[in-house]
Amino acid sequence: EAGVVQSPRYKIIEKKQPVAFWCNPISGHNTLYWYRQNLGQGPELLIRYENEEAVDDSQLPKDRFSAERLKGVDSTLKIQPAELGDSAVYLCASSRGAGIMNTEAFFGQGTRLTVV
Amino acid sequence: QQQVKQSPQSLIVQKGGISIINCAYENTAFDYFPWYQQFPGKGPALLIAIRPDVSEKKEGRFTISFNKSAKQFSLHIMDSQPGDSATYFCAASMDSGAGSYQLTFGKGTKLSVIP
């Protein structure tokens, strides 16, 4: 079974430029998460999708961040414009869906963003 | 507000020793407590998890001890090996509606096992 696939692995951009990250979850997983992991910190949730619906985006800085999950499969996370403080690893994860037995989240390798 | 507090921040253990990492949580609604292991350049991967209806769960060399009244849980790694060197995250989760769960992570513990 293929794992969660993210691209690109690394991205270096100048501040004020836009950037986008792509995630392909595990096949059949209905729930998709985007996390941000700052250096030396644990992952922090940005947004959670159940199928194509964003059910929790309370931690997403909506002035500059946007996300979409068309057709309830792949997802993209966009930052426009990027700021120096956005430098972090952006992790995508997926899980089967609702219910305590389906809670295990499988993570991708992440995209390391550096804003200069 | 940090809902899951993890300690220590870093840990050095000799090969064959016991590694112990502690976590404390605040929200009594949490009902699923996983530990994730992360190697450099990789995403976190589930190591072991426990629910609050049991006080201990063991899988191989890894054991979770859970104290519901104290709102604390810990990870014990027996016979620690250099290959266990990684960053470990505790997490807590609860039903956020319609059976959906999402994780709140601790800040992580960097474990180094020296030969």
mmCIF file of N, CA, C and O in Angstrom, chain B residues 6 24 81 103 112:
data_model
loop_
_atom_site.group_PDB
_atom_site.id
_atom_site.type_symbol
_atom_site.label_atom_id
_atom_site.label_comp_id
_atom_site.label_asym_id
_atom_site.label_seq_id
_atom_site.Cartn_x
_atom_site.Cartn_y
_atom_site.Cartn_z
ATOM 1 N N GLN B 6 4.995 17.762 27.319
ATOM 2 C CA GLN B 6 5.894 16.627 27.188
ATOM 3 C C GLN B 6 7.254 16.961 27.780
ATOM 4 O O GLN B 6 7.761 18.064 27.629
ATOM 5 N N ALA B 24 1.707 15.024 30.028
ATOM 6 C CA ALA B 24 0.563 15.381 30.855
ATOM 7 C C ALA B 24 -0.437 16.122 29.990
ATOM 8 O O ALA B 24 -0.049 16.888 29.099
ATOM 9 N N GLN B 81 18.009 0.828 21.954
ATOM 10 C CA GLN B 81 18.997 0.536 20.922
ATOM 11 C C GLN B 81 19.326 1.806 20.132
ATOM 12 O O GLN B 81 18.491 2.715 20.038
ATOM 13 N N LEU B 103 -5.504 15.044 16.256
ATOM 14 C CA LEU B 103 -4.442 14.923 17.241
ATOM 15 C C LEU B 103 -3.930 16.265 17.718
ATOM 16 O O LEU B 103 -3.760 17.198 16.929
ATOM 17 N N SER B 112 18.502 10.138 22.110
ATOM 18 C CA SER B 112 19.772 9.652 21.556
ATOM 19 C C SER B 112 20.216 8.458 22.389
ATOM 20 O O SER B 112 20.382 8.572 23.607
#
